[in-house]
Amino acid sequence: MEQKTEIPLSKKKMLLSLAGSLLFVLLGVWFILKPHQLSHGPLSNPILVTIVGVVSILFFGAVAIVILKKMKGNPIGLTLSSEGIIDNSSGVSSGLILWDDIVDITTTTVVNQKFVLILTKNPESYINRQTQILKKKTMQMNYKSYGSPICISANALQINFEDLHQMVLEYFSKYKTVAL
């Protein structure tokens, strides 16, 4: 009998992230509309203030769109089964990751955000699965920075990071040996 665990996306966590993203979009609009009023300290140049505003709108606007799509889509963020991991927890979902392809599971922290890193035999295959250029570039950046294109966060899941990490390790130790 196949063991399978599905971890749903957390609407509450996603709503908080959406609110934060929209706040940064509004700040970006304010930076664009009032650059002279905000030009002091590290942002002493009104042109720089405007550029920061545009970047804020573009980046956090894209984050807000991804969150809204996730909220409307599949409510399952992560699935662990005897076959592998299906990651649908972020805007850069990896799809099915077979246990047999996983070499190791580690963690990293980036700006106080913890990630489970899935190290695979052929990371380029996961990067090449992406059809959208922004997702592909994000995975390439993850691979270059952290050694894996697959970085799973608990931020949008109905689970805390420690429990997520432990559960992934348990499945890995149970099913990796079967896949060998």
Short mmCIF file of N, CA and C in Angstrom, two decimals:
data_model
loop_
_atom_site.label_atom_id
_atom_site.label_comp_id
_atom_site.label_asym_id
_atom_site.label_seq_id
_atom_site.Cartn_x
_atom_site.Cartn_y
_atom_site.Cartn_z
N MET A 1 0.84 -1.18 0.00
CA MET A 1 0.00 0.00 0.00
C MET A 1 0.89 1.25 0.00
N GLU A 2 0.61 2.16 -0.92
CA GLU A 2 1.42 3.36 -1.06
C GLU A 2 1.09 4.37 0.02
N GLN A 3 2.15 4.86 0.67
CA GLN A 3 1.98 5.94 1.64
C GLN A 3 2.09 7.25 0.87
N LYS A 4 1.21 8.18 1.20
CA LYS A 4 1.20 9.47 0.50
C LYS A 4 0.78 10.54 1.49
N THR A 5 1.52 11.63 1.50
CA THR A 5 1.19 12.77 2.35
C THR A 5 1.05 14.00 1.48
N GLU A 6 -0.08 14.65 1.60
CA GLU A 6 -0.32 15.90 0.86
C GLU A 6 -0.36 17.04 1.86
N ILE A 7 0.46 18.06 1.60
CA ILE A 7 0.50 19.23 2.46
C ILE A 7 -0.17 20.38 1.71
N PRO A 8 -1.32 20.84 2.22
CA PRO A 8 -2.03 21.90 1.51
C PRO A 8 -1.33 23.25 1.61
N LEU A 9 -1.64 24.10 0.66
CA LEU A 9 -1.20 25.49 0.72
C LEU A 9 -1.97 26.18 1.84
N SER A 10 -1.34 27.10 2.51
CA SER A 10 -1.97 27.85 3.59
C SER A 10 -2.53 29.16 3.05
N LYS A 11 -3.85 29.26 3.01
CA LYS A 11 -4.48 30.50 2.54
C LYS A 11 -4.11 31.67 3.44
N LYS A 12 -4.01 31.42 4.75
CA LYS A 12 -3.67 32.48 5.69
C LYS A 12 -2.27 33.03 5.41
N LYS A 13 -1.30 32.13 5.27
CA LYS A 13 0.07 32.57 4.98
C LYS A 13 0.15 33.28 3.64
N MET A 14 -0.59 32.76 2.66
CA MET A 14 -0.56 33.38 1.33
C MET A 14 -1.23 34.76 1.35
N LEU A 15 -2.30 34.92 2.13
CA LEU A 15 -2.95 36.24 2.24
C LEU A 15 -2.01 37.25 2.90
N LEU A 16 -1.26 36.82 3.91
CA LEU A 16 -0.29 37.72 4.55
C LEU A 16 0.80 38.12 3.56
N SER A 17 1.27 37.16 2.78
CA SER A 17 2.30 37.47 1.76
C SER A 17 1.74 38.39 0.69
N LEU A 18 0.48 38.16 0.30
CA LEU A 18 -0.17 39.01 -0.69
C LEU A 18 -0.29 40.44 -0.16
N ALA A 19 -0.70 40.58 1.10
CA ALA A 19 -0.82 41.91 1.70
C ALA A 19 0.54 42.62 1.72
N GLY A 20 1.59 41.90 2.09
CA GLY A 20 2.94 42.48 2.10
C GLY A 20 3.38 42.90 0.71
N SER A 21 3.10 42.06 -0.28
CA SER A 21 3.47 42.39 -1.66
C SER A 21 2.74 43.63 -2.15
N LEU A 22 1.44 43.71 -1.85
CA LEU A 22 0.67 44.87 -2.28
C LEU A 22 1.14 46.14 -1.58
N LEU A 23 1.57 46.01 -0.33
CA LEU A 23 2.12 47.17 0.38
C LEU A 23 3.37 47.69 -0.33
N PHE A 24 4.24 46.77 -0.76
CA PHE A 24 5.45 47.19 -1.48
C PHE A 24 5.13 47.77 -2.86
N VAL A 25 4.06 47.29 -3.48
CA VAL A 25 3.62 47.88 -4.75
C VAL A 25 3.17 49.33 -4.51
N LEU A 26 2.40 49.53 -3.45
CA LEU A 26 1.95 50.89 -3.11
C LEU A 26 3.13 51.80 -2.76
N LEU A 27 4.11 51.27 -2.04
CA LEU A 27 5.30 52.07 -1.75
C LEU A 27 6.03 52.43 -3.04
N GLY A 28 6.07 51.50 -3.98
CA GLY A 28 6.70 51.77 -5.27
C GLY A 28 5.99 52.89 -6.01
N VAL A 29 4.66 52.87 -5.98
CA VAL A 29 3.88 53.95 -6.61
C VAL A 29 4.19 55.28 -5.93
N TRP A 30 4.25 55.28 -4.61
CA TRP A 30 4.58 56.50 -3.87
C TRP A 30 5.97 57.01 -4.24
N PHE A 31 6.94 56.11 -4.36
CA PHE A 31 8.30 56.51 -4.77
C PHE A 31 8.29 57.16 -6.15
N ILE A 32 7.47 56.65 -7.04
CA ILE A 32 7.41 57.21 -8.40
C ILE A 32 6.70 58.57 -8.41
N LEU A 33 5.62 58.68 -7.63
CA LEU A 33 4.84 59.92 -7.64
C LEU A 33 5.49 61.05 -6.83
N LYS A 34 6.26 60.73 -5.82
CA LYS A 34 6.85 61.75 -4.93
C LYS A 34 8.36 61.56 -4.75
N PRO A 35 9.13 61.40 -5.82
CA PRO A 35 10.57 61.12 -5.65
C PRO A 35 11.34 62.24 -4.95
N HIS A 36 10.94 63.49 -5.14
CA HIS A 36 11.66 64.61 -4.51
C HIS A 36 11.44 64.64 -3.00
N GLN A 37 10.25 64.26 -2.56
CA GLN A 37 9.95 64.25 -1.12
C GLN A 37 10.71 63.13 -0.40
N LEU A 38 11.05 62.08 -1.14
CA LEU A 38 11.69 60.92 -0.53
C LEU A 38 13.19 60.88 -0.77
N SER A 39 13.73 61.91 -1.41
CA SER A 39 15.15 61.92 -1.79
C SER A 39 16.02 62.45 -0.66
N HIS A 40 16.40 61.56 0.25
CA HIS A 40 17.36 61.89 1.30
C HIS A 40 17.95 60.59 1.85
N GLY A 41 19.01 60.71 2.56
CA GLY A 41 19.68 59.52 3.08
C GLY A 41 20.27 58.70 1.94
N PRO A 42 20.14 57.39 2.02
CA PRO A 42 20.75 56.53 0.98
C PRO A 42 20.12 56.73 -0.40
N LEU A 43 18.90 57.23 -0.42
CA LEU A 43 18.22 57.49 -1.70
C LEU A 43 18.18 58.99 -1.95
N SER A 44 19.33 59.60 -2.07
CA SER A 44 19.38 61.06 -2.19
C SER A 44 19.09 61.57 -3.61
N ASN A 45 19.07 60.70 -4.58
CA ASN A 45 18.84 61.08 -5.97
C ASN A 45 17.40 60.73 -6.36
N PRO A 46 16.59 61.71 -6.82
CA PRO A 46 15.20 61.43 -7.21
C PRO A 46 15.08 60.37 -8.31
N ILE A 47 16.06 60.32 -9.20
CA ILE A 47 16.02 59.30 -10.26
C ILE A 47 16.18 57.92 -9.65
N LEU A 48 17.06 57.80 -8.68
CA LEU A 48 17.25 56.51 -7.99
C LEU A 48 15.98 56.11 -7.25
N VAL A 49 15.32 57.07 -6.61
CA VAL A 49 14.06 56.81 -5.91
C VAL A 49 13.02 56.28 -6.91
N THR A 50 12.94 56.89 -8.07
CA THR A 50 11.99 56.45 -9.11
C THR A 50 12.32 55.04 -9.57
N ILE A 51 13.60 54.76 -9.79
CA ILE A 51 14.01 53.41 -10.22
C ILE A 51 13.66 52.38 -9.17
N VAL A 52 13.91 52.69 -7.90
CA VAL A 52 13.55 51.77 -6.81
C VAL A 52 12.03 51.54 -6.81
N GLY A 53 11.27 52.59 -7.06
CA GLY A 53 9.81 52.46 -7.13
C GLY A 53 9.36 51.54 -8.25
N VAL A 54 9.95 51.71 -9.43
CA VAL A 54 9.59 50.86 -10.58
C VAL A 54 9.95 49.40 -10.30
N VAL A 55 11.15 49.17 -9.77
CA VAL A 55 11.59 47.80 -9.45
C VAL A 55 10.66 47.18 -8.41
N SER A 56 10.29 47.96 -7.41
CA SER A 56 9.39 47.47 -6.37
C SER A 56 8.03 47.06 -6.96
N ILE A 57 7.50 47.89 -7.83
CA ILE A 57 6.21 47.58 -8.45
C ILE A 57 6.31 46.32 -9.30
N LEU A 58 7.35 46.22 -10.12
CA LEU A 58 7.50 45.06 -11.00
C LEU A 58 7.70 43.77 -10.21
N PHE A 59 8.64 43.79 -9.25
CA PHE A 59 8.94 42.57 -8.50
C PHE A 59 7.77 42.14 -7.62
N PHE A 60 7.29 43.05 -6.77
CA PHE A 60 6.24 42.67 -5.84
C PHE A 60 4.88 42.53 -6.54
N GLY A 61 4.70 43.20 -7.67
CA GLY A 61 3.51 42.96 -8.47
C GLY A 61 3.52 41.54 -9.03
N ALA A 62 4.68 41.07 -9.50
CA ALA A 62 4.80 39.70 -10.00
C ALA A 62 4.57 38.70 -8.87
N VAL A 63 5.11 38.99 -7.69
CA VAL A 63 4.89 38.11 -6.54
C VAL A 63 3.40 38.03 -6.22
N ALA A 64 2.72 39.16 -6.23
CA ALA A 64 1.28 39.18 -5.95
C ALA A 64 0.50 38.35 -6.97
N ILE A 65 0.87 38.45 -8.23
CA ILE A 65 0.20 37.68 -9.28
C ILE A 65 0.39 36.18 -9.05
N VAL A 66 1.62 35.78 -8.72
CA VAL A 66 1.90 34.36 -8.45
C VAL A 66 1.06 33.88 -7.27
N ILE A 67 0.99 34.68 -6.22
CA ILE A 67 0.20 34.29 -5.04
C ILE A 67 -1.27 34.14 -5.40
N LEU A 68 -1.80 35.08 -6.16
CA LEU A 68 -3.21 34.99 -6.57
C LEU A 68 -3.47 33.75 -7.41
N LYS A 69 -2.56 33.41 -8.31
CA LYS A 69 -2.72 32.20 -9.12
C LYS A 69 -2.67 30.96 -8.24
N LYS A 70 -1.77 30.93 -7.28
CA LYS A 70 -1.67 29.79 -6.36
C LYS A 70 -2.95 29.64 -5.55
N MET A 71 -3.53 30.77 -5.14
CA MET A 71 -4.74 30.72 -4.33
C MET A 71 -5.93 30.18 -5.13
N LYS A 72 -5.94 30.41 -6.43
CA LYS A 72 -7.03 29.94 -7.28
C LYS A 72 -6.82 28.50 -7.77
N GLY A 73 -5.57 28.05 -7.77
CA GLY A 73 -5.23 26.75 -8.36
C GLY A 73 -5.32 25.60 -7.38
N ASN A 74 -4.47 24.61 -7.62
CA ASN A 74 -4.42 23.39 -6.83
C ASN A 74 -4.14 23.72 -5.36
N PRO A 75 -5.00 23.25 -4.43
CA PRO A 75 -4.78 23.58 -3.02
C PRO A 75 -3.65 22.77 -2.37
N ILE A 76 -3.12 21.78 -3.09
CA ILE A 76 -2.03 20.96 -2.54
C ILE A 76 -0.70 21.59 -2.92
N GLY A 77 0.10 21.94 -1.91
CA GLY A 77 1.38 22.59 -2.15
C GLY A 77 2.53 21.61 -2.32
N LEU A 78 2.47 20.49 -1.60
CA LEU A 78 3.56 19.52 -1.66
C LEU A 78 2.99 18.13 -1.44
N THR A 79 3.42 17.19 -2.26
CA THR A 79 3.01 15.80 -2.11
C THR A 79 4.25 14.94 -1.96
N LEU A 80 4.24 14.12 -0.92
CA LEU A 80 5.31 13.15 -0.69
C LEU A 80 4.70 11.76 -0.86
N SER A 81 5.33 10.93 -1.71
CA SER A 81 4.82 9.58 -1.92
C SER A 81 5.99 8.62 -2.10
N SER A 82 5.68 7.36 -2.30
CA SER A 82 6.74 6.37 -2.52
C SER A 82 7.49 6.64 -3.82
N GLU A 83 6.88 7.38 -4.73
CA GLU A 83 7.52 7.70 -6.01
C GLU A 83 8.50 8.87 -5.89
N GLY A 84 8.11 9.88 -5.11
CA GLY A 84 8.95 11.06 -4.98
C GLY A 84 8.19 12.24 -4.40
N ILE A 85 8.67 13.42 -4.73
CA ILE A 85 8.10 14.68 -4.24
C ILE A 85 7.48 15.42 -5.42
N ILE A 86 6.27 15.90 -5.24
CA ILE A 86 5.67 16.81 -6.22
C ILE A 86 5.58 18.16 -5.54
N ASP A 87 6.36 19.10 -6.05
CA ASP A 87 6.44 20.43 -5.46
C ASP A 87 5.57 21.39 -6.24
N ASN A 88 4.58 21.94 -5.55
CA ASN A 88 3.71 22.97 -6.13
C ASN A 88 3.57 24.11 -5.12
N SER A 89 4.65 24.33 -4.35
CA SER A 89 4.56 25.25 -3.22
C SER A 89 4.92 26.68 -3.55
N SER A 90 5.49 26.92 -4.73
CA SER A 90 5.93 28.28 -5.05
C SER A 90 5.63 28.61 -6.50
N GLY A 91 6.05 29.78 -6.91
CA GLY A 91 5.90 30.18 -8.30
C GLY A 91 6.85 29.45 -9.23
N VAL A 92 7.84 28.78 -8.64
CA VAL A 92 8.83 28.03 -9.42
C VAL A 92 8.72 26.57 -9.01
N SER A 93 7.62 25.95 -9.36
CA SER A 93 7.40 24.56 -8.98
C SER A 93 8.22 23.63 -9.86
N SER A 94 8.72 22.58 -9.22
CA SER A 94 9.62 21.66 -9.91
C SER A 94 8.90 20.46 -10.52
N GLY A 95 7.65 20.25 -10.13
CA GLY A 95 6.97 19.05 -10.60
C GLY A 95 7.47 17.83 -9.83
N LEU A 96 7.38 16.65 -10.44
CA LEU A 96 7.77 15.41 -9.78
C LEU A 96 9.29 15.29 -9.70
N ILE A 97 9.78 15.03 -8.51
CA ILE A 97 11.20 14.77 -8.27
C ILE A 97 11.28 13.34 -7.75
N LEU A 98 11.80 12.44 -8.53
CA LEU A 98 11.88 11.03 -8.14
C LEU A 98 12.92 10.82 -7.05
N TRP A 99 12.60 9.94 -6.08
CA TRP A 99 13.56 9.64 -5.02
C TRP A 99 14.88 9.15 -5.61
N ASP A 100 14.78 8.39 -6.68
CA ASP A 100 15.98 7.83 -7.30
C ASP A 100 16.90 8.91 -7.86
N ASP A 101 16.34 10.08 -8.16
CA ASP A 101 17.13 11.17 -8.71
C ASP A 101 17.73 12.06 -7.61
N ILE A 102 17.26 11.90 -6.39
CA ILE A 102 17.72 12.74 -5.28
C ILE A 102 19.01 12.17 -4.69
N VAL A 103 20.01 13.02 -4.59
CA VAL A 103 21.31 12.64 -4.03
C VAL A 103 21.36 12.96 -2.54
N ASP A 104 20.83 14.13 -2.16
CA ASP A 104 20.88 14.55 -0.76
C ASP A 104 19.80 15.60 -0.52
N ILE A 105 19.49 15.79 0.75
CA ILE A 105 18.53 16.82 1.17
C ILE A 105 19.21 17.63 2.27
N THR A 106 19.33 18.92 2.05
CA THR A 106 19.96 19.81 3.02
C THR A 106 19.05 21.01 3.25
N THR A 107 19.51 21.94 4.05
CA THR A 107 18.75 23.17 4.28
C THR A 107 19.68 24.37 4.13
N THR A 108 19.06 25.50 3.91
CA THR A 108 19.79 26.77 3.88
C THR A 108 18.84 27.85 4.37
N THR A 109 19.43 28.96 4.78
CA THR A 109 18.65 30.12 5.21
C THR A 109 19.08 31.32 4.38
N VAL A 110 18.11 32.00 3.80
CA VAL A 110 18.36 33.18 2.98
C VAL A 110 17.50 34.31 3.54
N VAL A 111 18.13 35.33 4.05
CA VAL A 111 17.44 36.49 4.64
C VAL A 111 16.33 36.01 5.60
N ASN A 112 16.71 35.22 6.58
CA ASN A 112 15.80 34.70 7.60
C ASN A 112 14.71 33.78 7.07
N GLN A 113 14.80 33.33 5.83
CA GLN A 113 13.84 32.38 5.29
C GLN A 113 14.55 31.06 5.07
N LYS A 114 13.98 30.00 5.65
CA LYS A 114 14.59 28.68 5.56
C LYS A 114 14.04 27.91 4.36
N PHE A 115 14.94 27.15 3.73
CA PHE A 115 14.58 26.34 2.57
C PHE A 115 15.10 24.92 2.73
N VAL A 116 14.33 23.95 2.25
CA VAL A 116 14.81 22.59 2.08
C VAL A 116 15.36 22.53 0.67
N LEU A 117 16.63 22.16 0.55
CA LEU A 117 17.27 22.04 -0.76
C LEU A 117 17.25 20.57 -1.18
N ILE A 118 16.79 20.31 -2.39
CA ILE A 118 16.76 18.96 -2.93
C ILE A 118 17.89 18.87 -3.95
N LEU A 119 18.94 18.14 -3.60
CA LEU A 119 20.09 17.98 -4.49
C LEU A 119 19.87 16.75 -5.36
N THR A 120 19.93 16.94 -6.67
CA THR A 120 19.62 15.85 -7.60
C THR A 120 20.82 15.48 -8.47
N LYS A 121 20.73 14.30 -9.10
CA LYS A 121 21.78 13.82 -9.98
C LYS A 121 21.93 14.72 -11.21
N ASN A 122 20.81 15.20 -11.73
CA ASN A 122 20.82 15.99 -12.95
C ASN A 122 19.99 17.27 -12.76
N PRO A 123 20.55 18.27 -12.05
CA PRO A 123 19.78 19.49 -11.78
C PRO A 123 19.36 20.23 -13.05
N GLU A 124 20.15 20.14 -14.10
CA GLU A 124 19.81 20.85 -15.34
C GLU A 124 18.48 20.37 -15.93
N SER A 125 18.14 19.10 -15.71
CA SER A 125 16.88 18.60 -16.25
C SER A 125 15.68 19.31 -15.62
N TYR A 126 15.79 19.67 -14.34
CA TYR A 126 14.70 20.39 -13.67
C TYR A 126 14.64 21.83 -14.15
N ILE A 127 15.79 22.41 -14.41
CA ILE A 127 15.83 23.77 -14.96
C ILE A 127 15.22 23.78 -16.35
N ASN A 128 15.58 22.79 -17.16
CA ASN A 128 15.10 22.74 -18.54
C ASN A 128 13.62 22.40 -18.66
N ARG A 129 13.01 21.91 -17.60
CA ARG A 129 11.56 21.65 -17.60
C ARG A 129 10.77 22.95 -17.69
N GLN A 130 11.37 24.01 -17.20
CA GLN A 130 10.67 25.29 -17.15
C GLN A 130 10.52 25.88 -18.55
N THR A 131 9.33 26.28 -18.89
CA THR A 131 9.07 26.87 -20.20
C THR A 131 9.07 28.40 -20.14
N GLN A 132 8.85 28.95 -18.95
CA GLN A 132 8.85 30.40 -18.80
C GLN A 132 10.25 30.87 -18.43
N ILE A 133 10.73 31.89 -19.10
CA ILE A 133 12.10 32.35 -18.95
C ILE A 133 12.40 32.82 -17.52
N LEU A 134 11.47 33.51 -16.86
CA LEU A 134 11.70 34.00 -15.51
C LEU A 134 11.85 32.85 -14.52
N LYS A 135 11.03 31.81 -14.67
CA LYS A 135 11.13 30.64 -13.80
C LYS A 135 12.45 29.91 -14.04
N LYS A 136 12.83 29.79 -15.30
CA LYS A 136 14.09 29.13 -15.64
C LYS A 136 15.27 29.91 -15.05
N LYS A 137 15.25 31.23 -15.18
CA LYS A 137 16.33 32.06 -14.64
C LYS A 137 16.39 31.97 -13.11
N THR A 138 15.23 31.91 -12.47
CA THR A 138 15.19 31.77 -11.02
C THR A 138 15.82 30.45 -10.59
N MET A 139 15.48 29.37 -11.30
CA MET A 139 16.06 28.07 -10.96
C MET A 139 17.57 28.05 -11.24
N GLN A 140 18.01 28.71 -12.30
CA GLN A 140 19.45 28.78 -12.59
C GLN A 140 20.16 29.55 -11.47
N MET A 141 19.55 30.63 -11.01
CA MET A 141 20.13 31.42 -9.93
C MET A 141 20.19 30.59 -8.63
N ASN A 142 19.12 29.85 -8.33
CA ASN A 142 19.12 28.97 -7.16
C ASN A 142 20.24 27.94 -7.25
N TYR A 143 20.39 27.35 -8.43
CA TYR A 143 21.42 26.32 -8.63
C TYR A 143 22.82 26.91 -8.43
N LYS A 144 23.04 28.08 -9.00
CA LYS A 144 24.35 28.73 -8.89
C LYS A 144 24.63 29.15 -7.43
N SER A 145 23.62 29.66 -6.75
CA SER A 145 23.81 30.18 -5.39
C SER A 145 23.81 29.10 -4.32
N TYR A 146 22.97 28.07 -4.47
CA TYR A 146 22.76 27.11 -3.38
C TYR A 146 23.08 25.66 -3.75
N GLY A 147 23.46 25.43 -5.00
CA GLY A 147 23.81 24.07 -5.42
C GLY A 147 22.64 23.22 -5.84
N SER A 148 21.45 23.80 -5.87
CA SER A 148 20.26 23.08 -6.30
C SER A 148 19.24 24.06 -6.86
N PRO A 149 18.59 23.69 -7.97
CA PRO A 149 17.52 24.55 -8.48
C PRO A 149 16.22 24.37 -7.69
N ILE A 150 16.18 23.35 -6.84
CA ILE A 150 14.94 23.02 -6.13
C ILE A 150 15.06 23.44 -4.67
N CYS A 151 14.36 24.51 -4.33
CA CYS A 151 14.37 25.07 -2.97
C CYS A 151 12.92 25.14 -2.50
N ILE A 152 12.61 24.38 -1.45
CA ILE A 152 11.23 24.31 -0.96
C ILE A 152 11.13 25.04 0.37
N SER A 153 10.19 25.97 0.44
CA SER A 153 9.95 26.75 1.65
C SER A 153 8.62 26.32 2.25
N ALA A 154 8.50 26.48 3.56
CA ALA A 154 7.22 26.21 4.22
C ALA A 154 6.34 27.45 4.26
N ASN A 155 6.82 28.55 3.69
CA ASN A 155 6.10 29.83 3.79
C ASN A 155 4.67 29.80 3.28
N ALA A 156 4.38 29.00 2.26
CA ALA A 156 3.02 28.96 1.73
C ALA A 156 2.31 27.67 2.09
N LEU A 157 2.91 26.84 2.94
CA LEU A 157 2.36 25.53 3.27
C LEU A 157 1.75 25.52 4.67
N GLN A 158 0.81 24.60 4.88
CA GLN A 158 0.19 24.43 6.20
C GLN A 158 1.06 23.51 7.05
N ILE A 159 2.31 23.90 7.23
CA ILE A 159 3.26 23.14 8.03
C ILE A 159 4.40 24.09 8.39
N ASN A 160 5.02 23.85 9.54
CA ASN A 160 6.18 24.69 9.86
C ASN A 160 7.43 24.08 9.23
N PHE A 161 8.49 24.86 9.18
CA PHE A 161 9.69 24.43 8.47
C PHE A 161 10.30 23.16 9.05
N GLU A 162 10.42 23.09 10.37
CA GLU A 162 11.06 21.94 11.01
C GLU A 162 10.30 20.65 10.69
N ASP A 163 8.97 20.69 10.77
CA ASP A 163 8.16 19.50 10.46
C ASP A 163 8.28 19.13 8.98
N LEU A 164 8.30 20.15 8.12
CA LEU A 164 8.47 19.89 6.68
C LEU A 164 9.80 19.19 6.43
N HIS A 165 10.87 19.73 6.96
CA HIS A 165 12.20 19.17 6.76
C HIS A 165 12.25 17.72 7.27
N GLN A 166 11.73 17.50 8.46
CA GLN A 166 11.73 16.15 9.04
C GLN A 166 10.94 15.17 8.19
N MET A 167 9.78 15.59 7.71
CA MET A 167 8.93 14.72 6.90
C MET A 167 9.62 14.35 5.59
N VAL A 168 10.25 15.32 4.93
CA VAL A 168 10.96 15.06 3.67
C VAL A 168 12.11 14.09 3.93
N LEU A 169 12.84 14.28 5.02
CA LEU A 169 13.95 13.36 5.36
C LEU A 169 13.44 11.95 5.63
N GLU A 170 12.32 11.81 6.32
CA GLU A 170 11.75 10.49 6.61
C GLU A 170 11.36 9.77 5.33
N TYR A 171 10.69 10.46 4.43
CA TYR A 171 10.32 9.85 3.15
C TYR A 171 11.56 9.48 2.35
N PHE A 172 12.54 10.37 2.35
CA PHE A 172 13.78 10.11 1.61
C PHE A 172 14.47 8.85 2.14
N SER A 173 14.60 8.73 3.46
CA SER A 173 15.29 7.56 4.00
C SER A 173 14.48 6.29 3.78
N LYS A 174 13.17 6.40 3.77
CA LYS A 174 12.31 5.21 3.57
C LYS A 174 12.30 4.75 2.11
N TYR A 175 12.18 5.70 1.18
CA TYR A 175 11.97 5.32 -0.22
C TYR A 175 13.21 5.40 -1.08
N LYS A 176 14.24 6.07 -0.65
CA LYS A 176 15.49 6.10 -1.41
C LYS A 176 16.10 4.71 -1.47
N THR A 177 16.08 3.99 -0.38
CA THR A 177 16.65 2.65 -0.34
C THR A 177 15.85 1.70 -1.23
N VAL A 178 14.55 1.90 -1.30
CA VAL A 178 13.70 1.07 -2.17
C VAL A 178 14.04 1.33 -3.62
N ALA A 179 14.32 2.61 -3.96
CA ALA A 179 14.58 2.99 -5.35
C ALA A 179 15.95 2.53 -5.84
N LEU A 180 16.86 2.19 -4.92
CA LEU A 180 18.22 1.80 -5.34
C LEU A 180 18.26 0.48 -6.00
#
